[in-house]
N, CA and C atoms as an extended XYZ file, in Angstrom:
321
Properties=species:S:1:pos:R:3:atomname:S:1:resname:S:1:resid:I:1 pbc="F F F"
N       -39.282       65.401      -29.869 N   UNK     1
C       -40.719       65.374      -30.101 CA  UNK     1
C       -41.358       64.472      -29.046 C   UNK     1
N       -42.044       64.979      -28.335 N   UNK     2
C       -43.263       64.231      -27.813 CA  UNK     2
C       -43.656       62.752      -27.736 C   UNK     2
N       -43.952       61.691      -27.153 N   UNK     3
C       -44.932       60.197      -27.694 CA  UNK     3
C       -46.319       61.167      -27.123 C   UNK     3
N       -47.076       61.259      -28.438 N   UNK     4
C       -48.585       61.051      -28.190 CA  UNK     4
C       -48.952       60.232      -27.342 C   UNK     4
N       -49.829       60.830      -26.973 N   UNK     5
C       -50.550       60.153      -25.609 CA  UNK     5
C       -52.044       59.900      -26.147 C   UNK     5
N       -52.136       58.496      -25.852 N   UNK     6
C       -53.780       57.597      -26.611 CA  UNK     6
C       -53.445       57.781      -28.089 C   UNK     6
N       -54.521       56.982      -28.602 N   UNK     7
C       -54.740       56.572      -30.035 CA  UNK     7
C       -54.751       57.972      -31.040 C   UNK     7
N       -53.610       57.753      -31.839 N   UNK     8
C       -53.169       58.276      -33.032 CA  UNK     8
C       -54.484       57.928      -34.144 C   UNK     8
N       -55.448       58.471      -35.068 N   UNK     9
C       -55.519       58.111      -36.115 CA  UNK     9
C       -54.899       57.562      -37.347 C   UNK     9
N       -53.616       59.168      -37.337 N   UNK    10
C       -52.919       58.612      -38.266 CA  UNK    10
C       -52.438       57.650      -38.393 C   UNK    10
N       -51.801       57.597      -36.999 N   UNK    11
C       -50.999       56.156      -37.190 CA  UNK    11
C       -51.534       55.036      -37.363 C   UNK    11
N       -52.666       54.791      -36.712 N   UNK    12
C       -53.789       53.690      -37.186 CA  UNK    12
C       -53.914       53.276      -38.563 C   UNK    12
N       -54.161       54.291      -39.319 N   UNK    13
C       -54.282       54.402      -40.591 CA  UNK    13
C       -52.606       53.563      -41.282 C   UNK    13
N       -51.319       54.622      -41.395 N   UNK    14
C       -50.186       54.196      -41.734 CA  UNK    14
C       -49.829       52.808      -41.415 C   UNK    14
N       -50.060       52.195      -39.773 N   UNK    15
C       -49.844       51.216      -39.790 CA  UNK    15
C       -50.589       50.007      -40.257 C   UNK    15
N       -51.703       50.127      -40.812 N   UNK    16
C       -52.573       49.740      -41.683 CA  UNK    16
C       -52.406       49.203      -43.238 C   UNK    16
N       -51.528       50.142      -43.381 N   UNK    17
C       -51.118       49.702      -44.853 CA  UNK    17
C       -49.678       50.012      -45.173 C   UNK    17
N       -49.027       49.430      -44.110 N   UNK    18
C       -47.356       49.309      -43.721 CA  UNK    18
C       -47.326       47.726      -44.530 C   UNK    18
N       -46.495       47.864      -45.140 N   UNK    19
C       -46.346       46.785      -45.969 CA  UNK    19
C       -45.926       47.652      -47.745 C   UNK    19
N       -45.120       46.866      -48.185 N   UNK    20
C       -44.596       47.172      -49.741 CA  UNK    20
C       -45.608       47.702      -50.989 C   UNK    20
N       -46.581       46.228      -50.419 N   UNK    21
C       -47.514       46.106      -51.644 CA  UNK    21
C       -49.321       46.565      -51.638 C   UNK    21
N       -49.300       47.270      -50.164 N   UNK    22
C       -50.699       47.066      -49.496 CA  UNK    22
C       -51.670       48.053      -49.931 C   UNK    22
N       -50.563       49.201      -50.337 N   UNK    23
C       -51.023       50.428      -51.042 CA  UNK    23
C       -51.693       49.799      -52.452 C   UNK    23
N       -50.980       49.317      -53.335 N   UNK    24
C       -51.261       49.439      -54.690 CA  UNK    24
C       -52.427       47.730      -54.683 C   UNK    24
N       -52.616       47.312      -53.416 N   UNK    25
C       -53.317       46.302      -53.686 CA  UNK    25
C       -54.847       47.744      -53.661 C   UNK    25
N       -54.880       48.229      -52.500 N   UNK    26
C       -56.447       48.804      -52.111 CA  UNK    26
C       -56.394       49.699      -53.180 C   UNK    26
N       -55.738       49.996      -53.665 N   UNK    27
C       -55.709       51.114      -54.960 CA  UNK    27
C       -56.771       50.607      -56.244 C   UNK    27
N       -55.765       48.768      -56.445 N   UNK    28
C       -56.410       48.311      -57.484 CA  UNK    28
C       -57.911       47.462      -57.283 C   UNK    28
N       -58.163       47.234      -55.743 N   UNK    29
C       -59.576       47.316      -55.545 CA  UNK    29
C       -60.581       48.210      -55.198 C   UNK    29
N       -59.994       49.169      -55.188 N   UNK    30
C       -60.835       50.413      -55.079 CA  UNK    30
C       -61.388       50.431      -56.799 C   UNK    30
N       -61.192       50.649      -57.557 N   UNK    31
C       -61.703       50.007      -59.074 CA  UNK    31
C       -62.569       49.648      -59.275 C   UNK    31
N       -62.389       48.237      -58.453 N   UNK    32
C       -63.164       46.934      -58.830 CA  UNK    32
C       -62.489       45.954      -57.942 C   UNK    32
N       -63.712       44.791      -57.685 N   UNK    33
C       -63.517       43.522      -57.206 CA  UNK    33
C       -62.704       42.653      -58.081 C   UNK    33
N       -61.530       41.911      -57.774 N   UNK    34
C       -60.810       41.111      -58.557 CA  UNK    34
C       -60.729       39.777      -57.989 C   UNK    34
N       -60.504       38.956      -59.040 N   UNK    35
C       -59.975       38.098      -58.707 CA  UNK    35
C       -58.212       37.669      -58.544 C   UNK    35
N       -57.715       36.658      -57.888 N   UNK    36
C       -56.533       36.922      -57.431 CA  UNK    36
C       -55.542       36.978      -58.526 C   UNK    36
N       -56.036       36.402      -59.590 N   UNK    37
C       -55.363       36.321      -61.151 CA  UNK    37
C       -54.943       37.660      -61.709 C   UNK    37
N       -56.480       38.243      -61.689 N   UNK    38
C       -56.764       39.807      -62.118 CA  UNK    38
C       -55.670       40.579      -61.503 C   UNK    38
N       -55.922       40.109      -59.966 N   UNK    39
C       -54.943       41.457      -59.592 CA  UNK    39
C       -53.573       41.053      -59.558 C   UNK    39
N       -52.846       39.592      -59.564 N   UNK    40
C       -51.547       39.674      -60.109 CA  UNK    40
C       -51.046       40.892      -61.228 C   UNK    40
N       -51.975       40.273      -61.843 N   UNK    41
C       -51.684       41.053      -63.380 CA  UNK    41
C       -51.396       42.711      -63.295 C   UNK    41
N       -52.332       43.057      -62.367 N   UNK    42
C       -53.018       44.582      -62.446 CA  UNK    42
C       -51.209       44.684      -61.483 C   UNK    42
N       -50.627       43.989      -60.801 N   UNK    43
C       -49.072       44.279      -60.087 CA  UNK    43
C       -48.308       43.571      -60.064 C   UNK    43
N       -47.624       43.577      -61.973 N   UNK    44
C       -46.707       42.686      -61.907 CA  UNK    44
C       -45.455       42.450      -61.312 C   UNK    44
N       -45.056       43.151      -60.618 N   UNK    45
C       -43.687       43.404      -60.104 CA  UNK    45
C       -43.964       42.403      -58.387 C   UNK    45
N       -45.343       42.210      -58.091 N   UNK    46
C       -45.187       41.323      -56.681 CA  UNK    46
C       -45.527       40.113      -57.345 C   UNK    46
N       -45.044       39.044      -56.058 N   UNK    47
C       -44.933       37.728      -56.507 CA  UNK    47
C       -46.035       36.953      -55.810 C   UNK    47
N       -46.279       35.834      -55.789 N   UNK    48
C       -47.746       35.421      -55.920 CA  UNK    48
C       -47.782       35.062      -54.642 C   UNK    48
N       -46.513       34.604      -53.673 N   UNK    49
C       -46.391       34.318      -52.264 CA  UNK    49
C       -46.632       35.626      -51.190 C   UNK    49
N       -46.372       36.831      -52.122 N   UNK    50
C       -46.504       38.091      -51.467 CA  UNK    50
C       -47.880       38.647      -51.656 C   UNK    50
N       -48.301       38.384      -52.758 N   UNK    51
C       -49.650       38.856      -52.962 CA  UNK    51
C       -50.304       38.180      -51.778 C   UNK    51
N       -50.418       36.763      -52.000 N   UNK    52
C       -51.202       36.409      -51.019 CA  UNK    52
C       -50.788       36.521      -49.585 C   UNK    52
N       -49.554       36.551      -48.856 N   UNK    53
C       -49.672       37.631      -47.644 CA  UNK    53
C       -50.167       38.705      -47.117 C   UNK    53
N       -50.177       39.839      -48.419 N   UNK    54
C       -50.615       40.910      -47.869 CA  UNK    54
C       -52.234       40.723      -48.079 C   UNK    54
N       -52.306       40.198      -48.644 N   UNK    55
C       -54.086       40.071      -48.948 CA  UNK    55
C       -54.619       39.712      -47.704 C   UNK    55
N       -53.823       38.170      -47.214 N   UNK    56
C       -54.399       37.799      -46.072 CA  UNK    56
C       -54.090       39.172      -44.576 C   UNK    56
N       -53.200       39.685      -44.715 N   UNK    57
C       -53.047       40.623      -43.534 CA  UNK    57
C       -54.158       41.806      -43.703 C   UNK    57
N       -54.662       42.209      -45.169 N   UNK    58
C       -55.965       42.677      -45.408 CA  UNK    58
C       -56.989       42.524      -44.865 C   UNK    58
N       -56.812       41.241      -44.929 N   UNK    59
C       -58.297       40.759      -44.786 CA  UNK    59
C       -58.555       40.938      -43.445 C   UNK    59
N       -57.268       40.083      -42.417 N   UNK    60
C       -57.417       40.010      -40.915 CA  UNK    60
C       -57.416       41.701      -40.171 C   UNK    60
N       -56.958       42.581      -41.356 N   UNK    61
C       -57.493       43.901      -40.736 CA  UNK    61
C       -58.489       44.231      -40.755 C   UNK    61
N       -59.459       43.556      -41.877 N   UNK    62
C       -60.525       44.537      -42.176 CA  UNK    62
C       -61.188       45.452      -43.178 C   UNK    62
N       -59.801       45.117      -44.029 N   UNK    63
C       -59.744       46.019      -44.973 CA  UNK    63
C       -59.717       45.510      -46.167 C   UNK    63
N       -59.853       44.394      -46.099 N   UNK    64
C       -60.567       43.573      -47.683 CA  UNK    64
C       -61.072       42.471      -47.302 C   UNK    64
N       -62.175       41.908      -47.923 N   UNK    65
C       -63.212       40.683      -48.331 CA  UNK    65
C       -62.717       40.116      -49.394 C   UNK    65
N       -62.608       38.595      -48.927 N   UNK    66
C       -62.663       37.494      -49.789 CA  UNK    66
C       -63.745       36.328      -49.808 C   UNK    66
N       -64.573       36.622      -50.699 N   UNK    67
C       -65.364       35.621      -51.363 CA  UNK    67
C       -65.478       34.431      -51.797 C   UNK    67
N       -65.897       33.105      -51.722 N   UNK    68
C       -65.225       32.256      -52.312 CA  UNK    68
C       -66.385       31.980      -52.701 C   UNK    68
N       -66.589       31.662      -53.659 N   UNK    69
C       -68.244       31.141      -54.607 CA  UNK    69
C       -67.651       29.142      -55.532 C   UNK    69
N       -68.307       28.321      -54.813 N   UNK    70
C       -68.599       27.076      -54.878 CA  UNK    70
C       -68.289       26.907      -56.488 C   UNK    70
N       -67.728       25.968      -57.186 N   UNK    71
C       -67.576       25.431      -58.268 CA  UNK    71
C       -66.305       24.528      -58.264 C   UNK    71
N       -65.865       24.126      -59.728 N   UNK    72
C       -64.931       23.832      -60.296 CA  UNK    72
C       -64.386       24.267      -61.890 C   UNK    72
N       -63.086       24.976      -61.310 N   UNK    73
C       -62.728       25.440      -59.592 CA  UNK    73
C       -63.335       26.288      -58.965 C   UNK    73
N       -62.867       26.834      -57.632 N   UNK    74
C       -62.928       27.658      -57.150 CA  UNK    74
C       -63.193       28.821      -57.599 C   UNK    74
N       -63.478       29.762      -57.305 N   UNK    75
C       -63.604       31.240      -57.669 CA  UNK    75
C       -63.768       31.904      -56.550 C   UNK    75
N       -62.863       32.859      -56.450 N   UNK    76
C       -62.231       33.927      -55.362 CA  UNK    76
C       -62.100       35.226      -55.372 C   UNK    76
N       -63.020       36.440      -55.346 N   UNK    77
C       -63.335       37.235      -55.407 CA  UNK    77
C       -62.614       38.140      -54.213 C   UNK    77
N       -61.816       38.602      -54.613 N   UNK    78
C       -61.325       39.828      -52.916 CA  UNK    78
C       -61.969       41.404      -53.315 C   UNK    78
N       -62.125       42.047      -52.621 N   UNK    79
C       -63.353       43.253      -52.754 CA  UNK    79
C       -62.468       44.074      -51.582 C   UNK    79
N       -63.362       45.515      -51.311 N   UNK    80
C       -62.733       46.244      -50.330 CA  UNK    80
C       -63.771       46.189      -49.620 C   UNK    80
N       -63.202       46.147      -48.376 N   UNK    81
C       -64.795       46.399      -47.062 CA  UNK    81
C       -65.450       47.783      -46.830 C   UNK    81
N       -65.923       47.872      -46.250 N   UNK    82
C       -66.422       49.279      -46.447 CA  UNK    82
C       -65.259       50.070      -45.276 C   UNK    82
N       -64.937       49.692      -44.709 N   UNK    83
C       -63.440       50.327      -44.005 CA  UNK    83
C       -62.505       50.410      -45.165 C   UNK    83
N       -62.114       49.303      -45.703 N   UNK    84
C       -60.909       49.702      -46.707 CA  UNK    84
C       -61.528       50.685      -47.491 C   UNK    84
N       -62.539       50.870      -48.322 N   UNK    85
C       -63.145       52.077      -49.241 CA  UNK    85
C       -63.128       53.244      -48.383 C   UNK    85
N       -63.389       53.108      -46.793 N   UNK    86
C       -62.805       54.554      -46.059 CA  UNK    86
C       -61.970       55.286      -46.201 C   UNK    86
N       -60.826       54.295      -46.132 N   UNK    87
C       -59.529       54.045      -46.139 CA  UNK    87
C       -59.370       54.379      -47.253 C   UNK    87
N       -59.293       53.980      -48.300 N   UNK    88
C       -58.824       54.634      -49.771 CA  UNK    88
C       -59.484       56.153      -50.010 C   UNK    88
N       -60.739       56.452      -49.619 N   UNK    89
C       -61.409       57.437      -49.680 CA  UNK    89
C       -60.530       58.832      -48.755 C   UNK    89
N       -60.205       58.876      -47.986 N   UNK    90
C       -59.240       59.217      -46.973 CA  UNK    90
C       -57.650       59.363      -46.996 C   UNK    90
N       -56.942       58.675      -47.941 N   UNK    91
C       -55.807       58.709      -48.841 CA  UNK    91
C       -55.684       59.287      -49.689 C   UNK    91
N       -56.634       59.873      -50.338 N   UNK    92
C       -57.106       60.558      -51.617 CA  UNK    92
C       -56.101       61.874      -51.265 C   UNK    92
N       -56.269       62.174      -50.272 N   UNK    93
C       -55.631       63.298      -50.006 CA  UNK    93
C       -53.764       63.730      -49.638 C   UNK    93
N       -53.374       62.670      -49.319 N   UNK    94
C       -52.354       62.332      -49.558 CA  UNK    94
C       -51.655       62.152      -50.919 C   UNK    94
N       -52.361       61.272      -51.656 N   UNK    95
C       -52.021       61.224      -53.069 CA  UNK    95
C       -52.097       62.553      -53.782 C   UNK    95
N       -52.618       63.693      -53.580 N   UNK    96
C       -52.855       64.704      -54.158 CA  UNK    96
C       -51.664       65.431      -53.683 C   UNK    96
N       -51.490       65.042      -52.310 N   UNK    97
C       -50.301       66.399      -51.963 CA  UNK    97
C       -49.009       65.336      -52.355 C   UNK    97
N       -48.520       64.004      -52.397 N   UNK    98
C       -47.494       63.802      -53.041 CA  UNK    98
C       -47.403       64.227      -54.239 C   UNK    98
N       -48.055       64.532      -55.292 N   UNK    99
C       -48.589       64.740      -56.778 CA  UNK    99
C       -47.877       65.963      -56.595 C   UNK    99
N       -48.426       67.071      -55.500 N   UNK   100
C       -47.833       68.264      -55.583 CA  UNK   100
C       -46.541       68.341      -54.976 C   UNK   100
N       -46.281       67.861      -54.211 N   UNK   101
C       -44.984       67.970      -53.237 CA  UNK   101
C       -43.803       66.895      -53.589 C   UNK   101
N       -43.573       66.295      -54.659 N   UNK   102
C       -42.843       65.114      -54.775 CA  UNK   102
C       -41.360       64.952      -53.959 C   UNK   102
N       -40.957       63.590      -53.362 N   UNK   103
C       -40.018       63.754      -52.590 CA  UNK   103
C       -38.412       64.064      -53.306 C   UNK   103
N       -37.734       64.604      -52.572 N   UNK   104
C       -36.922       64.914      -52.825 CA  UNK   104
C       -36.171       64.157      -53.865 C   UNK   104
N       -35.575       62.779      -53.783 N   UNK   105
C       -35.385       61.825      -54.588 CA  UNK   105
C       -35.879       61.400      -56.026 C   UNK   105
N       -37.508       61.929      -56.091 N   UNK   106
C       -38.090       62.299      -57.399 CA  UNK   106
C       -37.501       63.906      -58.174 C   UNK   106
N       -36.987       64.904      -57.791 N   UNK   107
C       -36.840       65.903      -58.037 CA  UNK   107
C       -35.797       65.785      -59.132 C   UNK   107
């Protein structure tokens, strides 16, 4: 096969949300805005050192907002940017054809 020549979308996209947990984070802010508590909860199976990695690699993409609103304590709001809501908006379609096509290993 070929190397494409210039910028891939797709791949833009895939390598975007290359990571374990990056999917089911924009999933569970596509929803709603959470806080970092909230969305532990909403994925219990990642751990709180991982959450907050991929969040931060989110963020430095572009693809999620974090809020921080003044008190005691803190309060920390992560949201999707309007790229990440692209981005989930745009996946939609994928999720539909895994739904139909499940991988082999699911069969």
């Amino acid at each position: 096969m070929n190397e494409p020549t210039g910028n891939c979308g797709f791949a833009t996209a895939i390598k975007a949300i290359e990571g374990k947990w990056k999917v089911d984070i924009l999933c569970e802010l596509g929803t709603a805005s959470r806080r970092f508590g909230r969305l532990r909860q909403s994925i219990p199976a990642i751990s709180e050192k991982m959450l907050t990695q991929q969040l931060r690699e989110l963020e430095a993409d572009g693809l999620v907002n974090r809020e921080v609103y003044p008190g005691s304590p803190t309060k920390v709001v992560y949201s999707l940017t309007e790229s990440g809501a692209a981005l989930n908006a745009g996946a939609e379609g994928l999720c539909r054809w895994g739904e139909q096509f499940p991988s082999r290993s699911d069969a």
